[in-house]
PDB file of C-alpha atoms in Angstrom:
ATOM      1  CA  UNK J  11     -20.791 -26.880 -62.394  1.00 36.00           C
ATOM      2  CA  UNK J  12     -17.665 -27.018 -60.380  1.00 34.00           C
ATOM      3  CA  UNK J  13     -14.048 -25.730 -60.860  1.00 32.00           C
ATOM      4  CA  UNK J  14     -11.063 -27.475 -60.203  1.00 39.00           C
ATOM      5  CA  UNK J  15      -8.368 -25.630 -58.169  1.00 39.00           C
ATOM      6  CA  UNK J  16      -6.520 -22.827 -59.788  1.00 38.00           C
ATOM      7  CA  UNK J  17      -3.138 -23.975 -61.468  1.00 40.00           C
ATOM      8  CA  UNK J  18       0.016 -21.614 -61.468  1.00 41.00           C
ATOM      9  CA  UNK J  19       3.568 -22.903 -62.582  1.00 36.00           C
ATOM     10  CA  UNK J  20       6.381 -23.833 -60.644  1.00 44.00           C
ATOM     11  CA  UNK J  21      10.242 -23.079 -61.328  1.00 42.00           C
ATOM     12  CA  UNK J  22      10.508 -26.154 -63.750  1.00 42.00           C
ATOM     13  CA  UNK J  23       7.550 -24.259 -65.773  1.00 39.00           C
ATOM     14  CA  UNK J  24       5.334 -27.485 -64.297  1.00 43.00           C
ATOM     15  CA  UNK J  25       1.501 -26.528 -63.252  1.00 43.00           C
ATOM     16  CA  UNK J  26       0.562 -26.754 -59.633  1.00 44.00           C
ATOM     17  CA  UNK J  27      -2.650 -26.067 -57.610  1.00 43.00           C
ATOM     18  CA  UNK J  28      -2.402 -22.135 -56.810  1.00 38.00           C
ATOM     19  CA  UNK J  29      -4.792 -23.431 -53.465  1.00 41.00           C
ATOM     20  CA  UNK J  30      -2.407 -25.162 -52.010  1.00 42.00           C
ATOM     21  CA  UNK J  31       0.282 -22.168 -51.718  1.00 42.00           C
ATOM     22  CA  UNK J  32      -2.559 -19.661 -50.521  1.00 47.00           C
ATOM     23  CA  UNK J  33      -3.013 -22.492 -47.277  1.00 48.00           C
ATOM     24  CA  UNK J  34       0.682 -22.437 -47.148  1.00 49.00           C
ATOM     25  CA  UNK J  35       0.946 -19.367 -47.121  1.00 50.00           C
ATOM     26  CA  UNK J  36      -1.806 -18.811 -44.596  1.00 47.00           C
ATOM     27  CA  UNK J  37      -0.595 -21.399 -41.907  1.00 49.00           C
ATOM     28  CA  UNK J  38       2.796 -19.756 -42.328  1.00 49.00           C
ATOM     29  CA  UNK J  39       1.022 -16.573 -41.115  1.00 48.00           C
ATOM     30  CA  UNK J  40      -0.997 -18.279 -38.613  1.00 47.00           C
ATOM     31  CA  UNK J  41       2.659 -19.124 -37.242  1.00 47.00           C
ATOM     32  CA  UNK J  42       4.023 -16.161 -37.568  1.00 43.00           C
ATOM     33  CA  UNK J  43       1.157 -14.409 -36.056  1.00 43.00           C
ATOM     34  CA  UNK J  44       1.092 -16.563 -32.750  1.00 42.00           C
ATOM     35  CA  UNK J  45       4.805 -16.060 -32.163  1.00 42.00           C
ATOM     36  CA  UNK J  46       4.678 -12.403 -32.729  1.00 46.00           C
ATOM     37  CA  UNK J  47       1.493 -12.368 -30.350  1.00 41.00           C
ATOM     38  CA  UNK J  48       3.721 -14.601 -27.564  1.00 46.00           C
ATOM     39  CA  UNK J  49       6.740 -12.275 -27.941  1.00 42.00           C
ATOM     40  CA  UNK J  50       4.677  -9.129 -27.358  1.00 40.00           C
ATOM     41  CA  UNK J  51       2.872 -11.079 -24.323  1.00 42.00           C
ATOM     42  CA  UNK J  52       5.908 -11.895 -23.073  1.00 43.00           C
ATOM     43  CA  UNK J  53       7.730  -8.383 -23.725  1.00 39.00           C
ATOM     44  CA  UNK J  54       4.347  -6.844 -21.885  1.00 36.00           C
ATOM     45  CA  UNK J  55       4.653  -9.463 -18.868  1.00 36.00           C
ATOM     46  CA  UNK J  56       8.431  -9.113 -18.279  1.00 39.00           C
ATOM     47  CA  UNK J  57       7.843  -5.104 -18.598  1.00 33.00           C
ATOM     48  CA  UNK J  58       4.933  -5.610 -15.658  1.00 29.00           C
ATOM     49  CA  UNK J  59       6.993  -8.376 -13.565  1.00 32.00           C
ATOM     50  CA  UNK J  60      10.114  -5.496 -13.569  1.00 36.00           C
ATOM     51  CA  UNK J  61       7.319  -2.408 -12.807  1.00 41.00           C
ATOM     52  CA  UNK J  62       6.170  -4.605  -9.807  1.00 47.00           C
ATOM     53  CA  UNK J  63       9.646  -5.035  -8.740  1.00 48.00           C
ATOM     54  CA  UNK J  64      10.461  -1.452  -8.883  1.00 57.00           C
ATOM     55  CA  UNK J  65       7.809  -0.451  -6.788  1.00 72.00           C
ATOM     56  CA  UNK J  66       8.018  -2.699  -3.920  1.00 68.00           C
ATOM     57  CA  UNK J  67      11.920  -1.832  -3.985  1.00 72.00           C
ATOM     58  CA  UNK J  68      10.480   1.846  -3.714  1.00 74.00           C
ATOM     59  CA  UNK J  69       7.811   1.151  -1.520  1.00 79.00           C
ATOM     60  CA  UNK J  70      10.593  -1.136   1.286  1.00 81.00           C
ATOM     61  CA  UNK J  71      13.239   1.655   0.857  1.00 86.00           C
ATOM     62  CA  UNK J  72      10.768   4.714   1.982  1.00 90.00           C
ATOM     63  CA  UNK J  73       9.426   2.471   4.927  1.00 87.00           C
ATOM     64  CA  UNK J  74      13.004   1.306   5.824  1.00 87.00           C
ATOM     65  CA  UNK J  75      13.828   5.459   5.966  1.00 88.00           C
ATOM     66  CA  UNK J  76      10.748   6.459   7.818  1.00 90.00           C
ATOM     67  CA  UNK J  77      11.909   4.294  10.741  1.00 89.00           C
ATOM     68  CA  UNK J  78      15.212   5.716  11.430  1.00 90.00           C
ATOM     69  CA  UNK J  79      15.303   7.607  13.833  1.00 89.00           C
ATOM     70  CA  UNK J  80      14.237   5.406  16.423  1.00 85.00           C
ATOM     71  CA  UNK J  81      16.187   2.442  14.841  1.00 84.00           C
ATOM     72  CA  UNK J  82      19.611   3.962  14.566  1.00 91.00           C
ATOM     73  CA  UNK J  83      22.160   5.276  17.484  1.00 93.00           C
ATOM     74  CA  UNK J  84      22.468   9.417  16.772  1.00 94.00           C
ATOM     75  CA  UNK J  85      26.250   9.007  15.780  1.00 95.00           C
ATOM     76  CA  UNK J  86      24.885   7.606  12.711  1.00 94.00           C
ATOM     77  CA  UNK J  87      22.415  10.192  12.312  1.00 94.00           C
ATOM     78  CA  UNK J  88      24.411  13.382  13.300  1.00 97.00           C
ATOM     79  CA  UNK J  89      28.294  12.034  13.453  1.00 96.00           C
ATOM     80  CA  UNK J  90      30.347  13.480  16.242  1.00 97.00           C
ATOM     81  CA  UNK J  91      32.362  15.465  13.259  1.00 97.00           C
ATOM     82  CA  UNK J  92      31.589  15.868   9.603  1.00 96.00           C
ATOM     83  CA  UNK J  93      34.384  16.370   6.940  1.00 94.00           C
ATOM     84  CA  UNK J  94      33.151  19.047   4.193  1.00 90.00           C
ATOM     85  CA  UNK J  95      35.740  18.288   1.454  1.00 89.00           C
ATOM     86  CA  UNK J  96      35.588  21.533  -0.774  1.00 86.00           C
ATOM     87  CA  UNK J  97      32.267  22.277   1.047  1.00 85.00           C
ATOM     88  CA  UNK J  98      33.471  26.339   1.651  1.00 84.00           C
ATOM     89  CA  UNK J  99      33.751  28.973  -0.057  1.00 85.00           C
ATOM     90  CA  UNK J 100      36.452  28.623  -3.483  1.00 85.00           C
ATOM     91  CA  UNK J 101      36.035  24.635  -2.749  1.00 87.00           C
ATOM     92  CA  UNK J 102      37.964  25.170   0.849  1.00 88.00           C
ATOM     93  CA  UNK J 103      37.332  22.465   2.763  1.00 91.00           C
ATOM     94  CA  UNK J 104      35.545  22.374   6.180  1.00 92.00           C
ATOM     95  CA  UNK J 105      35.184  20.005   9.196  1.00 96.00           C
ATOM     96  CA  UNK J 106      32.205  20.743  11.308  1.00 97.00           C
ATOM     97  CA  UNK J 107      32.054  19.430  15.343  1.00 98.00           C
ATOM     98  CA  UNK J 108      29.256  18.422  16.841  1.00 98.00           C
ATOM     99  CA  UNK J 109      28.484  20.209  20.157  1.00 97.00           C
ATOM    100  CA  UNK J 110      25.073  19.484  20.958  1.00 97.00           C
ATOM    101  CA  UNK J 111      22.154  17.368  20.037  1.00 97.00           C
ATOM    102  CA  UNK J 112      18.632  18.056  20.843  1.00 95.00           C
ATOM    103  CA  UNK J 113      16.461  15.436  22.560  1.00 89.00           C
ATOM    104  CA  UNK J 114      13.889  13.887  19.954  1.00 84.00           C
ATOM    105  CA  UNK J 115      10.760  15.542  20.192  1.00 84.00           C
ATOM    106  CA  UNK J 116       7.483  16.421  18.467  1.00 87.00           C
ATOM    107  CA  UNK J 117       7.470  19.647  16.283  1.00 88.00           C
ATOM    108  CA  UNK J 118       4.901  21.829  18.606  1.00 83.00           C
ATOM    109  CA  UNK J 119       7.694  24.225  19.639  1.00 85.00           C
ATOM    110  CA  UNK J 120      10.583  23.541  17.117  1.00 88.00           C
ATOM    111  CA  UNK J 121       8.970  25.691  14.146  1.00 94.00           C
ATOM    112  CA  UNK J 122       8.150  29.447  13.356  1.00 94.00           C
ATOM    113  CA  UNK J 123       4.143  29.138  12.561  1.00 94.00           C
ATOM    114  CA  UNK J 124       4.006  29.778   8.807  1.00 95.00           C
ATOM    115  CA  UNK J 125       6.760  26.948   8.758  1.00 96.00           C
ATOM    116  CA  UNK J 126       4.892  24.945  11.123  1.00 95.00           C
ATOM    117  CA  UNK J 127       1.154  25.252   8.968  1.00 95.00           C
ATOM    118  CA  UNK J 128       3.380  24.915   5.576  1.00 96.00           C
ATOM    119  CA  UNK J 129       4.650  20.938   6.775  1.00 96.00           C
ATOM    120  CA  UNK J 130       1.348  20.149   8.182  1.00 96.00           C
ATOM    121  CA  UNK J 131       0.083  17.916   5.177  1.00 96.00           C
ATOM    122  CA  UNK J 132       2.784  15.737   6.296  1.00 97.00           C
ATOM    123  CA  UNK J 133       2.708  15.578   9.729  1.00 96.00           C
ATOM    124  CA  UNK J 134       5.477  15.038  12.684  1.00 95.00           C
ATOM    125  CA  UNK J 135       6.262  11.698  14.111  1.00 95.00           C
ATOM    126  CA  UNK J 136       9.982  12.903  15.182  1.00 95.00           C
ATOM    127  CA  UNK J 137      11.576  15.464  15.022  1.00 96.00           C
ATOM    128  CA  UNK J 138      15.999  15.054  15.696  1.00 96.00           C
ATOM    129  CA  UNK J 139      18.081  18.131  15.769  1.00 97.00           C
ATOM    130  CA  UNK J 140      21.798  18.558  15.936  1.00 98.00           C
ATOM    131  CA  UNK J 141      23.771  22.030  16.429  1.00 98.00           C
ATOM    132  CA  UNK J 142      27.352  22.110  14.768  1.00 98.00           C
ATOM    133  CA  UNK J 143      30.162  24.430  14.696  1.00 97.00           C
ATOM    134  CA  UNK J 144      33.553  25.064  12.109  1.00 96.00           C
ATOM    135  CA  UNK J 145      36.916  24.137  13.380  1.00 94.00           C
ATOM    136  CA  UNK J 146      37.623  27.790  14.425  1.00 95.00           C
ATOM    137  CA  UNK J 147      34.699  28.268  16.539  1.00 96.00           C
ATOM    138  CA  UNK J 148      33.140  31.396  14.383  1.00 96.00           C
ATOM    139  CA  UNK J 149      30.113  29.688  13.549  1.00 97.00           C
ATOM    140  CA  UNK J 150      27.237  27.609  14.478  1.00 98.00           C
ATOM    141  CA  UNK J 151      24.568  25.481  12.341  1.00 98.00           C
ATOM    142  CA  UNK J 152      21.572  23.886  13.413  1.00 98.00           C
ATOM    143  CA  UNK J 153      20.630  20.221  11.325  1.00 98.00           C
ATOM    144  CA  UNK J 154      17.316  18.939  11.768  1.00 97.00           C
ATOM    145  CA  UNK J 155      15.892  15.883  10.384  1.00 97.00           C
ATOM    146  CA  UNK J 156      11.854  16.199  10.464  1.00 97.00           C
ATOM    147  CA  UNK J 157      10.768  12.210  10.177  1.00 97.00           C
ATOM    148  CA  UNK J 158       6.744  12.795   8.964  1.00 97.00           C
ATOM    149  CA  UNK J 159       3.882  10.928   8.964  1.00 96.00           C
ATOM    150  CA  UNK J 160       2.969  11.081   4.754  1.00 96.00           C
ATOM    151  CA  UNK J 161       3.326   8.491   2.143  1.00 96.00           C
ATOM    152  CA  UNK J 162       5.239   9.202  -1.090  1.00 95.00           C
ATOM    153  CA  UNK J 163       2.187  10.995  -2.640  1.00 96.00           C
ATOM    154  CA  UNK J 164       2.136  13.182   0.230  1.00 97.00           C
ATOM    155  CA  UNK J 165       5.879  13.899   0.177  1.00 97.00           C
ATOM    156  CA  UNK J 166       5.992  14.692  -3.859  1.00 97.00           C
ATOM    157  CA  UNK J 167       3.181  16.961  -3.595  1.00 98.00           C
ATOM    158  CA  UNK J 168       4.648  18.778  -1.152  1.00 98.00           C
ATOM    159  CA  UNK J 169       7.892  18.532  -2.750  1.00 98.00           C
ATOM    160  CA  UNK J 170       6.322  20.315  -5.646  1.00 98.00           C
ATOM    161  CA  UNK J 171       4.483  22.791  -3.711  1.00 97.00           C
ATOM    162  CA  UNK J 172       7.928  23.787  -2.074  1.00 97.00           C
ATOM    163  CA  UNK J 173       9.713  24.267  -5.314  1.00 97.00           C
ATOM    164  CA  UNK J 174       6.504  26.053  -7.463  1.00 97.00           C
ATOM    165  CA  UNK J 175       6.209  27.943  -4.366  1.00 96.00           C
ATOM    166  CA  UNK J 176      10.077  28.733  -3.507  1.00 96.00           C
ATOM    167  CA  UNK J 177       8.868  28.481  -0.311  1.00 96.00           C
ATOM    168  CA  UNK J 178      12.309  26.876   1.071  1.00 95.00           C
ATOM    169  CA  UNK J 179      13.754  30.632  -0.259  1.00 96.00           C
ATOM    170  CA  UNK J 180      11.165  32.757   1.898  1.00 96.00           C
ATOM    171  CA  UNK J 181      12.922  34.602   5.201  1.00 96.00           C
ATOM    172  CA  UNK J 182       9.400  34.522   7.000  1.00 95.00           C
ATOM    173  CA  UNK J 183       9.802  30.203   6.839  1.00 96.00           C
ATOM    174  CA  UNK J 184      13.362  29.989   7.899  1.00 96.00           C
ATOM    175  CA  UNK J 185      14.075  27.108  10.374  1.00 96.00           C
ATOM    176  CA  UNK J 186      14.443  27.705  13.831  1.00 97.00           C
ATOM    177  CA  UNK J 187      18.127  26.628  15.502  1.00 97.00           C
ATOM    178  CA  UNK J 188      18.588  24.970  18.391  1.00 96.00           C
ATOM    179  CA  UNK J 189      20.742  26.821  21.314  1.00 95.00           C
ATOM    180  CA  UNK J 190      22.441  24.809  23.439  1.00 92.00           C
ATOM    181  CA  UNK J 191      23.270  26.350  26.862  1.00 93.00           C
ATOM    182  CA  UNK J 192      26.951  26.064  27.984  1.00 95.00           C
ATOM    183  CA  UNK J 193      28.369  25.809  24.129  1.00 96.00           C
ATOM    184  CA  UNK J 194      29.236  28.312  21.289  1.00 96.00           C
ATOM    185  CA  UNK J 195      25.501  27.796  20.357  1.00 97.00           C
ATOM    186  CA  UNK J 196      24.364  29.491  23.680  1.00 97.00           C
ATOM    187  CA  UNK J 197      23.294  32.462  22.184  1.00 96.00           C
ATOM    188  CA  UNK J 198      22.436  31.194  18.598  1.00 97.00           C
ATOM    189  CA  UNK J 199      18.674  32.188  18.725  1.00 96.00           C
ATOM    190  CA  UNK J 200      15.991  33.523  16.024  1.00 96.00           C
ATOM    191  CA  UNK J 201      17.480  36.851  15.666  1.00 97.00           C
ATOM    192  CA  UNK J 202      20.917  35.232  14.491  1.00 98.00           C
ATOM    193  CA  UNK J 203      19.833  33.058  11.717  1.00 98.00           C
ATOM    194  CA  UNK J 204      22.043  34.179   8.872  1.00 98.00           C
ATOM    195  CA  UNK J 205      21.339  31.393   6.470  1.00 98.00           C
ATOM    196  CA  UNK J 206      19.376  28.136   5.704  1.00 98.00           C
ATOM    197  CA  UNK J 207      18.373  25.354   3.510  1.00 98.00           C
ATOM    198  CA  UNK J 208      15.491  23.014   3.560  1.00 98.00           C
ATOM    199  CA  UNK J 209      14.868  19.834   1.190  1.00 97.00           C
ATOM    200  CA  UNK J 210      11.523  17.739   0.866  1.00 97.00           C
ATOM    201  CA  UNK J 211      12.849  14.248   0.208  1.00 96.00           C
ATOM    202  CA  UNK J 212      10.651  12.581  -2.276  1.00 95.00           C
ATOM    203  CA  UNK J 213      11.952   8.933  -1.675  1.00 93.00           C
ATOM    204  CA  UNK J 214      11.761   9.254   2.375  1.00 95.00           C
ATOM    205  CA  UNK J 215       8.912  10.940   4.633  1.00 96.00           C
ATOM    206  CA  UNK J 216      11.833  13.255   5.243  1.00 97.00           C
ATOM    207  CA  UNK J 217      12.120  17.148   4.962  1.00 98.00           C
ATOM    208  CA  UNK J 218      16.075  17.849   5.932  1.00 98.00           C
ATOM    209  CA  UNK J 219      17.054  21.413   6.665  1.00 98.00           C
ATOM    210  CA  UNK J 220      19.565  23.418   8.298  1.00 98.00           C
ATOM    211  CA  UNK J 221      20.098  27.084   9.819  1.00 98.00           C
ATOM    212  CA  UNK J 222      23.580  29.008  10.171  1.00 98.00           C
ATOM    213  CA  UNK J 223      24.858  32.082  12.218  1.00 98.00           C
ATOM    214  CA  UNK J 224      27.728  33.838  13.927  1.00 98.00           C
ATOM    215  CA  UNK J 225      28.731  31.960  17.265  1.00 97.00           C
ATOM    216  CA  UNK J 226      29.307  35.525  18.825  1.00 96.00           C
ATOM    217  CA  UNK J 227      25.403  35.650  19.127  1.00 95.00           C
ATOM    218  CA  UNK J 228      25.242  38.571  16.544  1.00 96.00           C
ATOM    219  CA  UNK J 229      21.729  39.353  14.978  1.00 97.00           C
ATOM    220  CA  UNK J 230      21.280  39.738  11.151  1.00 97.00           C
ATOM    221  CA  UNK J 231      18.798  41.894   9.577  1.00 94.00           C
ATOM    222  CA  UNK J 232      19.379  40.213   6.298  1.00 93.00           C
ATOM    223  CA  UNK J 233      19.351  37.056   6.293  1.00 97.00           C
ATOM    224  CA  UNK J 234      19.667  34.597   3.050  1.00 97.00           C
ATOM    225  CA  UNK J 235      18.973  31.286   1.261  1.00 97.00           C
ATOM    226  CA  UNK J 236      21.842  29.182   0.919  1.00 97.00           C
ATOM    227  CA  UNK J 237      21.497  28.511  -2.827  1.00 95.00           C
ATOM    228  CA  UNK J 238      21.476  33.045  -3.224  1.00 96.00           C
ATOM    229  CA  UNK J 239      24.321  33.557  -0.362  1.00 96.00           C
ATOM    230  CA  UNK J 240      26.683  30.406  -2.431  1.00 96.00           C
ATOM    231  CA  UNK J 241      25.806  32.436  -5.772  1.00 95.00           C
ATOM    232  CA  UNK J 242      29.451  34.060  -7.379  1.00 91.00           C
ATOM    233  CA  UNK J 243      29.473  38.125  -6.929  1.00 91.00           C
ATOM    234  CA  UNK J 244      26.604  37.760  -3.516  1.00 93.00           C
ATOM    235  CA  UNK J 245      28.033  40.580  -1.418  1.00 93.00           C
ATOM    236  CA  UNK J 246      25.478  40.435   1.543  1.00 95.00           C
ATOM    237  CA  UNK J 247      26.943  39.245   5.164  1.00 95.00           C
ATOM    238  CA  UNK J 248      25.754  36.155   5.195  1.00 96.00           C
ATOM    239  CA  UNK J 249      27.774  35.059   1.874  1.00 96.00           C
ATOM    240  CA  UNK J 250      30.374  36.849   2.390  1.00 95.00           C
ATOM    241  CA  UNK J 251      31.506  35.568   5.600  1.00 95.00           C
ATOM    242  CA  UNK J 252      30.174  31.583   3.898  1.00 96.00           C
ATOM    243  CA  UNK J 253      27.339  31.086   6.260  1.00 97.00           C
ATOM    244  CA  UNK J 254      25.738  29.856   2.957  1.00 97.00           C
ATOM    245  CA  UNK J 255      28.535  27.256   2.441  1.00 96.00           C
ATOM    246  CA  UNK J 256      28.013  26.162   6.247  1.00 97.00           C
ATOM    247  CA  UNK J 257      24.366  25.287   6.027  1.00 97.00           C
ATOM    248  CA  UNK J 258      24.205  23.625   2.508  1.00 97.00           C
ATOM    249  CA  UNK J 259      27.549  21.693   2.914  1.00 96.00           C
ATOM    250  CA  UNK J 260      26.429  20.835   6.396  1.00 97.00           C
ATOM    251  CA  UNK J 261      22.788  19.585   4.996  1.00 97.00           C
ATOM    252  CA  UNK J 262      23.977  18.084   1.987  1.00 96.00           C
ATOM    253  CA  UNK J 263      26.237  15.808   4.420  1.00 96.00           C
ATOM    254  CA  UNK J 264      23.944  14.560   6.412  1.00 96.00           C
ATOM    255  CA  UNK J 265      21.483  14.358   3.966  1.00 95.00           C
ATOM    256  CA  UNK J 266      23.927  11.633   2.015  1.00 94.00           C
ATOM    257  CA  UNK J 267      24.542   9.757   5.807  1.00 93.00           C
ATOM    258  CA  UNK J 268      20.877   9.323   5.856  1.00 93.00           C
ATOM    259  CA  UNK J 269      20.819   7.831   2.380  1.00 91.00           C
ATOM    260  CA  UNK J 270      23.953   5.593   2.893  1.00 91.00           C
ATOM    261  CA  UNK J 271      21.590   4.283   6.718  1.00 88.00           C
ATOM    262  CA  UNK J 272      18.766   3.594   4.268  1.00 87.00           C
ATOM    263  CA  UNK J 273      20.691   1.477   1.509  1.00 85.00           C
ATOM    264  CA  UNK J 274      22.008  -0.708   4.248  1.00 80.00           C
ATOM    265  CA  UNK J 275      19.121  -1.122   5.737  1.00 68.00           C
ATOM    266  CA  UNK J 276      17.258  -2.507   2.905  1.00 66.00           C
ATOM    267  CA  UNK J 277      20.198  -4.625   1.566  1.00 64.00           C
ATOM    268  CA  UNK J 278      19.476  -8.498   1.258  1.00 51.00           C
ATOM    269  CA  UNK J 279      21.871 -10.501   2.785  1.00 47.00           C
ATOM    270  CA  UNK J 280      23.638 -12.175  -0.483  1.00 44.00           C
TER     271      UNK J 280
END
């Protein structure tokens, strides 16, 4: 025995084969189906082409940084004078003169030993210092730029270690300065470090820091983290007289110079 096909009715009350809609129907989603399957492939593959472009972006811009310092002239580096716009203390501004610069050099001698082990996941391949002072001569600040040897894994999980840690607030891993005989800095040794600041970059193999004192050669027994001696109602020396203010606003500057060297250096010509 055999059945015909299923009749329904249409709008005109007229029978029809019921069959013939279910195929519709089905080839309709059969259509629909494929296009919603191309739009997600293509949604997934635009997502990866744009992920790929990211990273190698990432990937130029960290290389392009971690030659630097044999690629650029120091000006660019450590300018001759920095202007601090509302970089002091109640959003004074400050200009800061450079009055020595360090030849480039490996990081054997340039580091107090806990700082020294604490950076030695990432290694040294240069190490370019620069010693500053205000425009009235009171004060002196050491900016270093450590250029390591790590990848971007290297650098974040130090990065992380440094700020779980607060390891860039602890007195016993304070930068050293550098003292440059016949200048202000003459006398600006490891018994005058008032303040300091040190950053792990995550997007260079980069770790920028700076250390500030008195330029009369004065020794502090309390010294203090930028980011505590900047904090409103700090009363200790160091804040007080803005030694806090010197070494952040002095980092922070050079910091954003080092950026600026980068983007330019990775810019396609149009």
């Amino acid at each position: 025995m055999s059945f015909g096909e299923p009749e329904g009715y249409d709008h005109d009350a007229r029978p029809r084969p019921l069959g013939r809609r279910g195929r519709s129907q089905a080839a309709a989603a059969a259509a629909c189906l494929v296009l919603g399957l191309g739009l997600i492939g293509g949604a997934v593959t635009g997502s990866w082409l744009v992920g790929d472009s990211g990273t190698a972006e990432a990937s130029s811009t960290f290389t392009t940084a971690g030659g630097l310092w044999h690629s650029l002239p120091v000006d660019q580096l450590f300018p001759p004078t920095v202007e601090g716009r509302g970089a002091g203390p109640g959003g004074a501004d400050r200009t800061w003169t450079r009055i020595a610069v360090a030849p480039d050099s490996g990081c054997a001698d340039a580091f107090d030993p806990l700082l020294r082990k604490a950076l030695t996941s990432v290694g040294c391949e240069r190490l370019l210092r620069a010693t500053y002072t205000d425009a009235t001569e009171s004060y002196v600040t050491t900016v270093g730029l450590l250029f390591t040897k790590a990848d971007a894994a290297a650098m974040a999980s130090l990065a992380r270690r440094f700020d779980r840690d607060r390891l860039a607030r602890r007195t016993d891993l304070m930068p050293l300065p550098y003292a440059a005989k016949d200048t202000v800095a003459a006398h600006f040794g490891a018994k005058q470090r008032a303040s300091w600041t040190l950053s792990v970059l995550t997007d260079a193999p980069v770790v920028v820091y700076s250390v500030s004192g008195w330029a009369d050669g004065r020794t502090v027994d309390d010294p203090q983290p930028a980011e505590e001696a900047m904090e409103s109602g700090a009363t200790t020396a160091p804040a007080q007289a803005g030694l806090g203010q010197e070494a952040q606003g002095l980092a922070d500057r050079v910091e954003r110079d080092l950026r600026k060297n980068v983007r330019s250096g990775t810019e396609q010509p149009a």
